Short mmCIF file of C-alpha atoms in Angstrom, two decimals:
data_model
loop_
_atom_site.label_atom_id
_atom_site.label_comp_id
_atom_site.label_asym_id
_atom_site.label_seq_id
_atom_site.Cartn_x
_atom_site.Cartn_y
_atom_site.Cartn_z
CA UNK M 1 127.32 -222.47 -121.87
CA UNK M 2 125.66 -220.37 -124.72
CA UNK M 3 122.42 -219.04 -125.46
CA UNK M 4 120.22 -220.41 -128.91
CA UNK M 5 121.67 -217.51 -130.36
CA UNK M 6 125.10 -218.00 -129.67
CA UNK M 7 125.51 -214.93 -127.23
CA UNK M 8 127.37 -215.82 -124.09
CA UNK M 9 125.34 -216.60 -120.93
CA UNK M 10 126.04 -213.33 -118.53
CA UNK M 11 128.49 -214.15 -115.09
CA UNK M 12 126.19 -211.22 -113.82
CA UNK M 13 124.46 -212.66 -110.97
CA UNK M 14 121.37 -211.43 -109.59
CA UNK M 15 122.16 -209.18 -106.43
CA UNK M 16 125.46 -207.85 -108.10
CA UNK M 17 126.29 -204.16 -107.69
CA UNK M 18 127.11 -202.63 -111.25
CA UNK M 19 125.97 -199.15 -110.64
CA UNK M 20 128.67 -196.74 -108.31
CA UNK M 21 127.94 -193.69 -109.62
CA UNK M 22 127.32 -193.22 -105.52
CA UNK M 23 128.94 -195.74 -104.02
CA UNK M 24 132.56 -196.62 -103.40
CA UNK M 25 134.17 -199.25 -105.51
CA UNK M 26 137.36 -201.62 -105.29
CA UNK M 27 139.46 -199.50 -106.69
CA UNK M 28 138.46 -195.99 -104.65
CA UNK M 29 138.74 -198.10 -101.72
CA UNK M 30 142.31 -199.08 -102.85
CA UNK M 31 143.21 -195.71 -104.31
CA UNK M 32 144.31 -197.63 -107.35
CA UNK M 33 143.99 -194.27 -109.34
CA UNK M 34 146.69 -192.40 -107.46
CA UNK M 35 148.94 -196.23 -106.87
CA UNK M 36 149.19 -197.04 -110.07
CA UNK M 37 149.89 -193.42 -111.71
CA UNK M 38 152.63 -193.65 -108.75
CA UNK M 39 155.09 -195.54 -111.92
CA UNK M 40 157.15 -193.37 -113.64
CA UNK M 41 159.65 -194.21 -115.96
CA UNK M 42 162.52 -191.49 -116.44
CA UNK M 43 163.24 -193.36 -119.68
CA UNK M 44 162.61 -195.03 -122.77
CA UNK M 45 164.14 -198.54 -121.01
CA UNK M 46 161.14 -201.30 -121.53
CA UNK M 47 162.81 -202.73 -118.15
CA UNK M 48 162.79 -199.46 -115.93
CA UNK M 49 158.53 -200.40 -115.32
CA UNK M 50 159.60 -203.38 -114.03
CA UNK M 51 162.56 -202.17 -111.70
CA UNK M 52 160.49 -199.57 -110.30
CA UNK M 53 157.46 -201.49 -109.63
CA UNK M 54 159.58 -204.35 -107.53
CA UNK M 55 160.63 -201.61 -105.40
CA UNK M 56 157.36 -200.31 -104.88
CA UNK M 57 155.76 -203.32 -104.14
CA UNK M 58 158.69 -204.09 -101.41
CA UNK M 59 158.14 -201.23 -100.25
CA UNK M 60 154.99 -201.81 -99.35
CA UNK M 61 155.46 -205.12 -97.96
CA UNK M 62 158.18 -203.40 -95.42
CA UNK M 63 155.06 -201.00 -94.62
CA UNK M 64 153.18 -204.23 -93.61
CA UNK M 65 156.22 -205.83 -92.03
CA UNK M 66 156.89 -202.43 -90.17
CA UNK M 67 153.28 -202.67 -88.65
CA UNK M 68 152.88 -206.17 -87.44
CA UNK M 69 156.89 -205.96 -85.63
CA UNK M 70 154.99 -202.87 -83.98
CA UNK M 71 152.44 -205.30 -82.93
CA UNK M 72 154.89 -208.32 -82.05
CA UNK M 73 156.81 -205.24 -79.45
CA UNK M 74 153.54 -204.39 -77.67
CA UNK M 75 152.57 -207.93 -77.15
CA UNK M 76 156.05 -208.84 -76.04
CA UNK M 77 155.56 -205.53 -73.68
CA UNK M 78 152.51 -206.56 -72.51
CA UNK M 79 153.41 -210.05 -72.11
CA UNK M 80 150.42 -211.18 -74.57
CA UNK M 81 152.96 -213.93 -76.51
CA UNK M 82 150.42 -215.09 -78.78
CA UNK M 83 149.13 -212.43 -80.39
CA UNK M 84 152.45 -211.66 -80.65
CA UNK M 85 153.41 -214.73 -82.31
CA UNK M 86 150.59 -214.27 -85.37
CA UNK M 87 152.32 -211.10 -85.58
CA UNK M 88 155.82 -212.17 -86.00
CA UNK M 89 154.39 -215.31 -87.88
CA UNK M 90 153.48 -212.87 -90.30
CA UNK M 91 156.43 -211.03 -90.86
CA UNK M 92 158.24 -214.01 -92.14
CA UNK M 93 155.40 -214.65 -94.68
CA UNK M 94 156.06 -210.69 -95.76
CA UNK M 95 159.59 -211.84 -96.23
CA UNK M 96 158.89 -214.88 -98.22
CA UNK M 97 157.00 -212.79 -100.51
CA UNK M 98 159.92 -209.74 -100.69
CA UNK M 99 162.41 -212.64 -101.37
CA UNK M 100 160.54 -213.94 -104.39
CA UNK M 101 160.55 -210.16 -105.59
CA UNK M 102 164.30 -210.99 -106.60
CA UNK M 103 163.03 -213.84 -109.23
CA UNK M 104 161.22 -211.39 -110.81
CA UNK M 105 164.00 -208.99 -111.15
CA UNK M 106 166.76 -211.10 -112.12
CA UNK M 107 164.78 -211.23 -115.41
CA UNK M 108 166.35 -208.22 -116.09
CA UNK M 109 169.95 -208.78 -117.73
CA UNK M 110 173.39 -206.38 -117.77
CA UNK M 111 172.32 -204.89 -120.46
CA UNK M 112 168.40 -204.06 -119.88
CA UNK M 113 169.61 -202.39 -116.84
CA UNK M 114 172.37 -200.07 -118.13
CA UNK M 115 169.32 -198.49 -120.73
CA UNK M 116 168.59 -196.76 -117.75
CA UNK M 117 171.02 -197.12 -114.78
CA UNK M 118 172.00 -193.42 -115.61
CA UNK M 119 168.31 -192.02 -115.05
CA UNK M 120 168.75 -193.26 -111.18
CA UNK M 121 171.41 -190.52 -110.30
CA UNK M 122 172.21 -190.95 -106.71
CA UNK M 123 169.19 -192.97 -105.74
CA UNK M 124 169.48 -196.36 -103.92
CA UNK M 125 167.55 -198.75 -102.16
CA UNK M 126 169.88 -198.10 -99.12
CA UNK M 127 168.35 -195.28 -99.11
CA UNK M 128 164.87 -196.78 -98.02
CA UNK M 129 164.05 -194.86 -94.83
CA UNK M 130 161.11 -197.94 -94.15
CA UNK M 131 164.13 -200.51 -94.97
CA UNK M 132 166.12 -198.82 -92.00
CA UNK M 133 163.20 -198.65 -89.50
CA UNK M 134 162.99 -202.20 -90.12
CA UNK M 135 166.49 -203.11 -89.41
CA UNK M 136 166.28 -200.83 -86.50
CA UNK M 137 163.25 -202.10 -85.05
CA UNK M 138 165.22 -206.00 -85.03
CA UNK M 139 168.27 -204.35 -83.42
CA UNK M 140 170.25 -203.42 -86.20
CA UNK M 141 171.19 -199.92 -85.11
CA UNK M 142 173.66 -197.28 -86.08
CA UNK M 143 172.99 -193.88 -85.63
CA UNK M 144 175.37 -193.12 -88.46
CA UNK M 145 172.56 -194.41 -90.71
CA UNK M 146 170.18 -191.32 -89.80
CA UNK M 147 172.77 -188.75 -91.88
CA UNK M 148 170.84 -189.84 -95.33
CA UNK M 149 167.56 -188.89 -93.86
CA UNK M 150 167.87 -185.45 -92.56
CA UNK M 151 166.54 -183.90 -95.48
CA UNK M 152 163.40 -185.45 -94.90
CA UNK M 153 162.53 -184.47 -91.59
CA UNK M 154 159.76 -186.91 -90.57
CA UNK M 155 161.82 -189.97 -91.59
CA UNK M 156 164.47 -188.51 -89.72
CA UNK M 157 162.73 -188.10 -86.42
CA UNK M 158 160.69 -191.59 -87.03
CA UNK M 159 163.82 -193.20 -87.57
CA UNK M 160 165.40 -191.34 -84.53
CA UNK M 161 162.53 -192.44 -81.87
CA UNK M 162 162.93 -195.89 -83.44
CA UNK M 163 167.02 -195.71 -82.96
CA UNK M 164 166.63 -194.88 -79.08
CA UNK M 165 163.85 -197.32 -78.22
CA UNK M 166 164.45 -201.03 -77.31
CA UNK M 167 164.47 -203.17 -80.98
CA UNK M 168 162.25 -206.17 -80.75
CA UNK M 169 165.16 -208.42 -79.18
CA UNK M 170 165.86 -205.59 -76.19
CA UNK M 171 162.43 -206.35 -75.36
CA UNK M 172 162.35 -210.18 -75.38
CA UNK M 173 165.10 -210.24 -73.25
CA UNK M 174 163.40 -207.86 -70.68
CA UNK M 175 160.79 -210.16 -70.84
CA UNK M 176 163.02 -212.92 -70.19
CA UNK M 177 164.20 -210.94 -67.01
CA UNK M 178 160.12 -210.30 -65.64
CA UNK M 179 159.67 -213.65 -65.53
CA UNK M 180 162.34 -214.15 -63.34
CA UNK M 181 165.45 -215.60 -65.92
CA UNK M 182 168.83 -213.85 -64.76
CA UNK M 183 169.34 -211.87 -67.46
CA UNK M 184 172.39 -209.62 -67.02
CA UNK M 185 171.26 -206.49 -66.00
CA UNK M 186 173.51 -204.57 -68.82
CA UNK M 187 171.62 -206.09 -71.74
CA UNK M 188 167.92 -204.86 -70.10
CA UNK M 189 168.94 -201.41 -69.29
CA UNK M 190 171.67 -199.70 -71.62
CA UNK M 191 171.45 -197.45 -74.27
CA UNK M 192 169.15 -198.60 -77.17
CA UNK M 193 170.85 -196.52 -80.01
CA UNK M 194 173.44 -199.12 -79.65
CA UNK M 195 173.15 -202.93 -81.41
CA UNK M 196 173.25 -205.30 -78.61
CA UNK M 197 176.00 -207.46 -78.32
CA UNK M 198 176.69 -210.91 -77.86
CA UNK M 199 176.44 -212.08 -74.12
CA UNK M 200 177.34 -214.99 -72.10
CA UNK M 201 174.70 -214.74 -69.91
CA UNK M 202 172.35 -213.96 -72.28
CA UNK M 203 173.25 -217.34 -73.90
CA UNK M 204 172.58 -219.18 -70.88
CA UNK M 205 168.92 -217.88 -70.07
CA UNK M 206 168.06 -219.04 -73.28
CA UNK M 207 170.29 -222.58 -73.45
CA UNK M 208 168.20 -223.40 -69.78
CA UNK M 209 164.97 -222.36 -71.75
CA UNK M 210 165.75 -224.58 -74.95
CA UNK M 211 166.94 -227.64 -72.22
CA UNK M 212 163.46 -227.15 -70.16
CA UNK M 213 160.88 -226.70 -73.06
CA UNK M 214 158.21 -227.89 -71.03
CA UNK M 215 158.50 -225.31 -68.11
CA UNK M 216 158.95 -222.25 -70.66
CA UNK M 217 157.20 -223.38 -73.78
CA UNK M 218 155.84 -219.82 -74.57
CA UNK M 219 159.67 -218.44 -74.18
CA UNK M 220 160.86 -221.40 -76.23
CA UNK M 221 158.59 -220.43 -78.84
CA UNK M 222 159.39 -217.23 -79.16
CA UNK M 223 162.83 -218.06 -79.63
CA UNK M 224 161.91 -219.82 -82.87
CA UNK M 225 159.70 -217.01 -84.07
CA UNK M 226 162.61 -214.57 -84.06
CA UNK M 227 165.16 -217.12 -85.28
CA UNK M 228 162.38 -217.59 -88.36
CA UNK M 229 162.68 -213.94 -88.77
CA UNK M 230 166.15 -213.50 -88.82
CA UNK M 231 166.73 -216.26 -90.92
CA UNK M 232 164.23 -215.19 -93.93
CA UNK M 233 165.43 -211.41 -93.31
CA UNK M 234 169.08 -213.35 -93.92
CA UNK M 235 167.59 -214.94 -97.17
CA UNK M 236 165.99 -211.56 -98.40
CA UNK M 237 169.65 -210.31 -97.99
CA UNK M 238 171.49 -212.94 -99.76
CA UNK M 239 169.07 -212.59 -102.76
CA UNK M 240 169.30 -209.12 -102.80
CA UNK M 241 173.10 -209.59 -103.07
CA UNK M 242 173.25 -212.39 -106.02
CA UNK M 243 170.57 -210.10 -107.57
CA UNK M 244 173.20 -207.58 -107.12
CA UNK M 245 176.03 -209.60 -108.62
CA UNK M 246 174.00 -210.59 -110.94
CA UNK M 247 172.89 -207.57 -112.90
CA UNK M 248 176.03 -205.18 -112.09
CA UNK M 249 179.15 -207.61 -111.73
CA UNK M 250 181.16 -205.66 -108.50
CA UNK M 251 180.58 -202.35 -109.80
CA UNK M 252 179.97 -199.05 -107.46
CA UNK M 253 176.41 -198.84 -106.29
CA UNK M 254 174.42 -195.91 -107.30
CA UNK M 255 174.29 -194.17 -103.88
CA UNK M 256 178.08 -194.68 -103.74
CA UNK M 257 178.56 -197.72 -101.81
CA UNK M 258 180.78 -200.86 -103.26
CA UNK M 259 177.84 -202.54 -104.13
CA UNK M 260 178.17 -206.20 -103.74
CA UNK M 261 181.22 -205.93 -101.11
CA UNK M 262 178.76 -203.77 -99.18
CA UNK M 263 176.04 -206.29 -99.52
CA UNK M 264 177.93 -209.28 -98.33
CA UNK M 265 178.95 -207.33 -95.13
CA UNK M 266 175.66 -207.40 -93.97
CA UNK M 267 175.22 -211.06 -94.13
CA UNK M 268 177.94 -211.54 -91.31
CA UNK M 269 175.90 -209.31 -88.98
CA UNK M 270 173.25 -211.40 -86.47
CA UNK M 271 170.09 -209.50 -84.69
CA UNK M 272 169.97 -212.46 -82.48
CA UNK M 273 173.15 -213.62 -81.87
CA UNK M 274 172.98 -216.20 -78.93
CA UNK M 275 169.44 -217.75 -80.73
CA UNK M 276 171.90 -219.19 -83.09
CA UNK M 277 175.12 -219.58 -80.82
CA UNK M 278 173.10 -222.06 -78.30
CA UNK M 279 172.88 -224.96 -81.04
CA UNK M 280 176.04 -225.76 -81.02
CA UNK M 281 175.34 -226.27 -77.34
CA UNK M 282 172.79 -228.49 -77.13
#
């Protein structure tokens, strides 16, 4: 709608705060000054904005995703399953969103990336220090992994305490034992730097939870919030690898691994093995 004199009528609405001269705005309270000064481009590339900002904005979303597992492990702890559940809920919502990062960046063909592939050096995304916490906090562990970080001494001790605690699985299955499930007594007290392994018994406490729904509805439930996880954290992986594939072919990753090899060996790798073992059994 216009004015008689053809001006535009104003979206200002009455009550609106336009002066902040003194008061904080949306983008202090963001610190969108320092966030998005945080891109910078080593080269000329048109593409290297957009390959650094997909990275950055994962990593972000693994700084959310990091926070609400932390959650998910206290309520587990504390035997509070539904706040527990918004938590891990959540998570797999973060992961939707890091899997559609991948769309963006297979924009980017062959030979946009090789404009600036050399300006990377060594850097990878294995690399990622919050990546690793987050595969550590699901149970992925391997103290091997903590070598990259020692030149940054707070990752290194962060990623450390996070390596010798019980991952989010360790402590749904010493849940499963408080509530009076026979869970063998080696997968609820061991050492927590190691990935836990497949077990038998393990397998069984949940098969007699999926067969009696009713009786352990909250357990049952929980079961399908980690196998959600797991299987968009096994979607964010296969996308990373096609993404992979499809930009670089099989060449070396930057960091020095074999790229898409090393990518595919992940896929094989389950945080919650006997979740998806019992369906066969049902």
């Amino acid at each position: 709608m216009t004015s008689g004199t053809g001006d535009h009528q104003s979206r200002i609405e009455p009550g609106m705060q336009t002066d902040f001269k003194e008061r904080m705005d949306y983008g202090s309270y963001l610190g969108l000054d320092l966030l998005l000064a945080a891109q910078k481009p080593l080269s000329d590339a048109p593409d290297e904005l957009l390959f650094i900002t997909i990275h950055q904005v994962q990593e972000l979303w693994l700084k959310l995703a990091a926070h609400e597992l932390d959650g998910a492990i206290a309520a587990i702890k504390a035997d509070e399953l539904q706040p527990g559940f918004k938590s891990l809920a959540r998570v797999s919502r973060i992961q939707a969103q890091l899997i559609s990062a991948w769309d963006v960046l297979s924009t980017m063909t062959p030979a946009d990336y090789l404009a600036f592939r050399d300006a990377l050096g060594q850097s990878s995304g294995f690399q990622s220090h919050q990546y690793r916490a987050f595969e550590f906090r699901l149970g992925a562990k391997d103290p091997r992994m903590l070598a990259m970080h020692k030149h940054h001494p707070e990752h290194h001790d962060h990623l450390k305490e996070l390596l010798e605690a019980p991952s989010l699985y360790d402590e749904a299955l010493r849940l499963l034992a408080r509530r009076g499930l026979p869970v063998p007594a080696e997968c609820i007290e061991r050492d927590w730097s190691q990935p836990h392994v497949a077990n038998k018994g393990v397998k069984a406490v949940w098969l007699s939870i999926y067969r009696d729904t009713h009786t352990y509805f909250d357990l049952y439930e929980l079961a399908e919030e980690l196998v959600d996880v797991e299987d968009q954290f096994q979607q964010w992986r296969f996308r990373h690898m096609k993404t992979v594939e499809r930009i670089i072919g099989f060449k070396q990753g930057t960091g020095g691994s074999s790229g898409v090899k090393f990518l595919r060996t992940a896929l094989e790798r389950s945080f919650f093995p006997e979740l998806w073992q019992l369906r066969s059994e049902l």
